[in-house]
Short mmCIF file of C-alpha atoms in Angstrom, two decimals:
data_model
loop_
_atom_site.label_atom_id
_atom_site.label_comp_id
_atom_site.label_asym_id
_atom_site.label_seq_id
_atom_site.Cartn_x
_atom_site.Cartn_y
_atom_site.Cartn_z
CA LYS X 1 29.24 3.37 18.48
CA GLN X 2 28.61 3.07 14.74
CA GLU X 3 28.57 6.29 12.76
CA VAL X 4 27.61 6.49 9.10
CA THR X 5 28.58 9.47 6.98
CA GLN X 6 27.47 10.32 3.47
CA ILE X 7 29.26 12.66 1.11
CA PRO X 8 28.21 14.85 -0.59
CA ALA X 9 25.10 16.07 1.23
CA ALA X 10 23.69 17.33 -2.06
CA LEU X 11 24.55 16.82 -5.69
CA SER X 12 23.20 18.37 -8.88
CA VAL X 13 24.13 16.88 -12.25
CA PRO X 14 22.91 17.12 -15.84
CA GLU X 15 20.99 14.22 -17.28
CA GLY X 16 23.15 11.43 -18.68
CA GLU X 17 26.05 11.77 -16.29
CA ASN X 18 27.47 8.84 -14.38
CA LEU X 19 27.80 9.60 -10.69
CA VAL X 20 29.09 8.17 -7.43
CA LEU X 21 27.62 8.59 -3.97
CA ASN X 22 29.86 7.85 -1.02
CA CYS X 23 29.13 6.28 2.34
CA SER X 24 31.57 5.59 5.16
CA PHE X 25 31.11 3.79 8.47
CA THR X 26 33.28 3.65 11.57
CA ASP X 27 32.62 0.11 12.85
CA SER X 28 33.41 -2.71 10.43
CA ALA X 29 31.35 -5.25 12.44
CA ILE X 30 28.41 -4.99 10.11
CA TYR X 31 26.05 -7.69 8.89
CA ASN X 32 25.11 -5.86 5.74
CA LEU X 33 24.82 -2.47 4.12
CA GLN X 34 21.68 -1.23 2.43
CA TRP X 35 21.16 1.63 0.02
CA PHE X 36 17.73 3.26 0.00
CA ARG X 37 15.99 5.88 -2.04
CA GLN X 38 13.54 8.34 -0.49
CA ASP X 39 11.29 10.61 -2.50
CA PRO X 40 9.90 13.76 -0.83
CA GLY X 41 7.16 12.94 1.66
CA LYS X 42 7.52 9.21 1.02
CA GLY X 43 8.93 6.20 2.80
CA LEU X 44 12.14 4.36 1.98
CA THR X 45 12.58 2.14 -1.04
CA SER X 46 15.34 -0.44 -0.78
CA LEU X 47 17.68 -0.31 -3.76
CA LEU X 48 20.51 -2.71 -3.00
CA LEU X 49 21.59 -4.89 -0.10
CA ILE X 50 25.21 -6.00 0.20
CA GLN X 51 25.99 -8.74 2.68
CA SER X 52 29.14 -8.35 4.73
CA SER X 53 30.79 -11.20 2.79
CA GLN X 54 30.06 -9.59 -0.58
CA ARG X 55 31.97 -6.91 -2.48
CA GLU X 56 29.25 -5.53 -4.71
CA GLN X 57 25.70 -5.78 -5.95
CA THR X 58 24.14 -4.60 -9.18
CA SER X 59 20.60 -3.75 -10.20
CA GLY X 60 20.02 -2.17 -13.58
CA ARG X 61 21.88 1.13 -13.73
CA LEU X 62 22.86 0.89 -10.06
CA ASN X 63 25.99 -0.71 -8.68
CA ALA X 64 26.94 -0.68 -5.02
CA SER X 65 30.30 -1.74 -3.64
CA LEU X 66 31.41 -2.53 -0.12
CA ASP X 67 34.89 -2.44 1.39
CA LYS X 68 34.58 -3.43 5.04
CA SER X 69 38.27 -3.03 5.79
CA SER X 70 38.23 0.63 4.84
CA GLY X 71 34.69 1.22 6.08
CA ARG X 72 33.38 2.43 2.76
CA SER X 73 30.56 1.84 0.34
CA THR X 74 29.79 3.56 -2.93
CA LEU X 75 26.65 3.73 -5.02
CA TYR X 76 27.30 4.18 -8.71
CA ILE X 77 24.46 5.42 -10.91
CA ALA X 78 25.02 5.12 -14.64
CA ALA X 79 23.44 7.39 -17.23
CA SER X 80 21.47 9.41 -14.69
CA GLN X 81 17.88 10.44 -15.46
CA PRO X 82 15.61 13.15 -13.99
CA GLY X 83 13.58 10.34 -12.40
CA ASP X 84 16.63 9.46 -10.31
CA SER X 85 16.19 12.72 -8.39
CA ALA X 86 15.66 11.77 -4.74
CA THR X 87 17.54 11.45 -1.47
CA TYR X 88 19.78 8.41 -1.27
CA LEU X 89 20.45 6.90 2.14
CA CYS X 90 22.93 4.28 3.12
CA ALA X 91 22.53 2.25 6.28
CA ALA X 92 24.76 -0.28 7.99
CA TYR X 93 23.20 -3.14 9.96
CA THR X 94 25.35 -3.29 13.03
CA ASP X 95 25.31 -6.18 15.46
CA TYR X 96 25.81 -5.21 19.09
CA GLY X 97 25.57 -8.79 20.29
CA GLY X 98 22.77 -10.66 22.01
CA SER X 99 19.43 -9.50 20.66
CA GLN X 100 20.59 -6.04 19.72
CA GLY X 101 21.06 -4.95 16.18
CA ASN X 102 19.65 -2.32 13.91
CA LEU X 103 20.30 -0.13 10.89
CA ILE X 104 22.41 2.95 11.45
CA PHE X 105 21.68 5.54 8.78
CA GLY X 106 23.68 8.26 7.16
CA LYS X 107 21.99 11.61 6.65
CA GLY X 108 21.67 11.07 2.93
CA THR X 109 22.71 12.61 -0.35
CA LYS X 110 20.07 14.71 -2.06
CA LEU X 111 20.44 14.14 -5.79
CA SER X 112 18.99 16.39 -8.45
CA VAL X 113 19.29 15.38 -12.10
CA LYS X 114 18.56 18.23 -14.48
CA PRO X 115 16.99 17.52 -17.88
CA GLY N 1 2.29 -9.27 -2.02
CA ALA N 2 1.35 -6.62 0.50
CA GLY N 3 4.14 -4.52 1.92
CA VAL N 4 4.51 -2.93 5.32
CA SER N 5 1.56 -0.70 6.14
CA GLN N 6 1.29 2.03 8.74
CA SER N 7 -1.59 4.03 10.12
CA PRO N 8 -2.47 6.78 10.35
CA SER N 9 -0.48 8.38 7.55
CA ASN N 10 -0.73 11.76 9.26
CA LYS N 11 -1.49 12.66 12.86
CA VAL N 12 -1.81 16.12 14.37
CA THR N 13 -2.10 16.24 18.14
CA GLU N 14 -1.92 18.79 20.89
CA LYS N 15 1.02 18.91 23.24
CA GLY N 16 0.42 16.66 26.24
CA LYS N 17 -1.88 14.20 24.49
CA ASP N 18 -1.06 10.51 24.00
CA VAL N 19 -0.82 9.02 20.50
CA GLU N 20 -0.71 5.50 19.10
CA LEU N 21 0.90 4.61 15.81
CA ARG N 22 0.29 1.27 14.15
CA CYS N 23 2.46 -0.94 11.97
CA ASP N 24 1.43 -4.05 10.03
CA PRO N 25 4.56 -5.91 8.91
CA ILE N 26 4.88 -8.18 5.92
CA SER N 27 3.29 -11.53 6.70
CA GLY N 28 5.85 -14.06 7.92
CA HIS N 29 8.47 -11.48 8.88
CA THR N 30 9.73 -12.16 12.39
CA ALA N 31 11.74 -8.96 12.87
CA LEU N 32 10.09 -5.56 13.22
CA TYR N 33 11.81 -2.20 13.70
CA TRP N 34 10.65 1.33 14.51
CA TYR N 35 12.67 4.33 13.36
CA ARG N 36 12.13 8.07 13.60
CA GLN N 37 13.07 10.62 10.96
CA SER N 38 13.27 14.24 12.01
CA LEU N 39 14.76 17.26 10.29
CA GLY N 40 17.62 17.81 12.67
CA GLN N 41 18.49 14.21 13.52
CA GLY N 42 18.08 12.22 10.34
CA LEU N 43 16.82 8.65 10.66
CA GLU N 44 17.30 7.05 14.06
CA PHE N 45 16.51 3.64 15.49
CA LEU N 46 13.90 3.41 18.25
CA ILE N 47 13.01 -0.21 19.05
CA TYR N 48 13.36 -3.70 17.59
CA PHE N 49 11.28 -6.86 18.03
CA GLN N 50 12.53 -10.31 17.04
CA GLY N 51 10.09 -13.18 17.35
CA ASN N 52 9.13 -13.78 20.96
CA SER N 53 12.35 -12.36 22.39
CA ALA N 54 12.38 -9.34 24.65
CA PRO N 55 12.52 -6.20 22.49
CA ASP N 56 15.63 -4.09 22.12
CA LYS N 57 14.49 -0.74 23.50
CA SER N 58 17.90 0.89 23.46
CA GLY N 59 16.88 3.59 20.98
CA LEU N 60 13.81 4.91 22.77
CA PRO N 61 14.48 8.58 23.62
CA SER N 62 12.51 8.72 26.86
CA ASP N 63 10.15 6.71 29.05
CA ARG N 64 7.23 8.45 27.35
CA PHE N 65 7.84 6.12 24.41
CA SER N 66 6.77 2.49 24.46
CA ALA N 67 5.90 -0.18 21.93
CA GLU N 68 4.35 -3.58 21.86
CA ARG N 69 3.95 -6.29 19.32
CA THR N 70 0.94 -8.54 19.68
CA GLY N 71 0.97 -12.11 18.43
CA GLY N 72 4.28 -11.58 16.70
CA SER N 73 2.62 -9.44 14.04
CA VAL N 74 1.06 -5.99 14.44
CA SER N 75 3.00 -3.43 16.46
CA THR N 76 1.87 -0.26 18.19
CA LEU N 77 4.18 2.59 19.14
CA THR N 78 2.75 4.76 21.92
CA ILE N 79 3.95 8.22 22.83
CA GLN N 80 2.58 9.59 26.07
CA ARG N 81 2.32 13.28 26.96
CA THR N 82 3.57 14.33 23.53
CA GLN N 83 6.03 17.21 23.21
CA GLN N 84 6.76 19.40 20.21
CA GLU N 85 10.15 17.74 19.75
CA ASP N 86 8.30 14.46 19.11
CA SER N 87 7.17 15.86 15.76
CA ALA N 88 8.72 13.63 13.12
CA VAL N 89 7.99 10.88 10.64
CA TYR N 90 7.81 7.49 12.34
CA LEU N 91 8.84 4.62 10.09
CA CYS N 92 8.30 0.94 10.61
CA ALA N 93 10.27 -1.80 8.88
CA SER N 94 10.15 -5.57 8.87
CA SER N 95 12.49 -8.30 7.72
CA LEU N 96 12.28 -12.04 7.37
CA ASN N 97 14.68 -12.41 10.28
CA SER N 98 17.20 -10.28 12.06
CA GLY N 99 20.81 -9.81 11.01
CA SER N 100 21.63 -10.01 7.35
CA TYR N 101 18.10 -9.83 5.99
CA GLU N 102 16.80 -6.92 3.96
CA GLN N 103 14.52 -4.50 5.77
CA TYR N 104 11.35 -3.31 4.06
CA PHE N 105 9.92 0.01 5.13
CA GLY N 106 6.38 1.26 5.42
CA PRO N 107 5.28 4.71 4.19
CA GLY N 108 5.55 6.22 7.66
CA THR N 109 3.31 8.23 9.96
CA ARG N 110 3.92 11.97 10.00
CA LEU N 111 3.31 13.20 13.56
CA THR N 112 2.85 16.90 14.24
CA VAL N 113 2.57 18.08 17.83
CA THR N 114 1.11 21.57 18.15
#
């Protein structure tokens, strides 16, 4: 059974710092890995999607990498801003064969960027 | 274009009552997923619909939970005889197809069972 772990659970940094959020998964049979952002009381906003055949994806100040063999993904945020404060979730789309497949989520990293 | 919408945004119900939660996926998306987010458990998968195939119900926590998807579009999640442990945010997502396609999430329905 797929398990997704995110480290650290919480992170507080001063504005301007570059930071890395870590995600690990136990089953490498994934279709893709998605990183989401969730603001308090809100739904999930998709940030980056990495297909299983890809190594990384970039969007603005965000860069996500994927290493299936080691079961790891990282989300790199450059030049952090107070507006980046949110909970970041990673999720692996795991295929169980037949018609079964869904996103398995980590418990998130709560990021706080101090001005 | 319009994203995934869910209604109601908030629902407070008494223990033992039935509730229905609605999800309108993005037009043209064939895959629809329900997830639940609770404080102790994080975000967990409930049920998945793909086109006209039989749904994957493997994540439903009990037989009090059921869902249907009419006409391959709108979906309703029904919880019968609600319990306090059902209190959570219920999130719906859709994607163009299953597998490697990006999932887009709705704003969720916050359910509180008193």
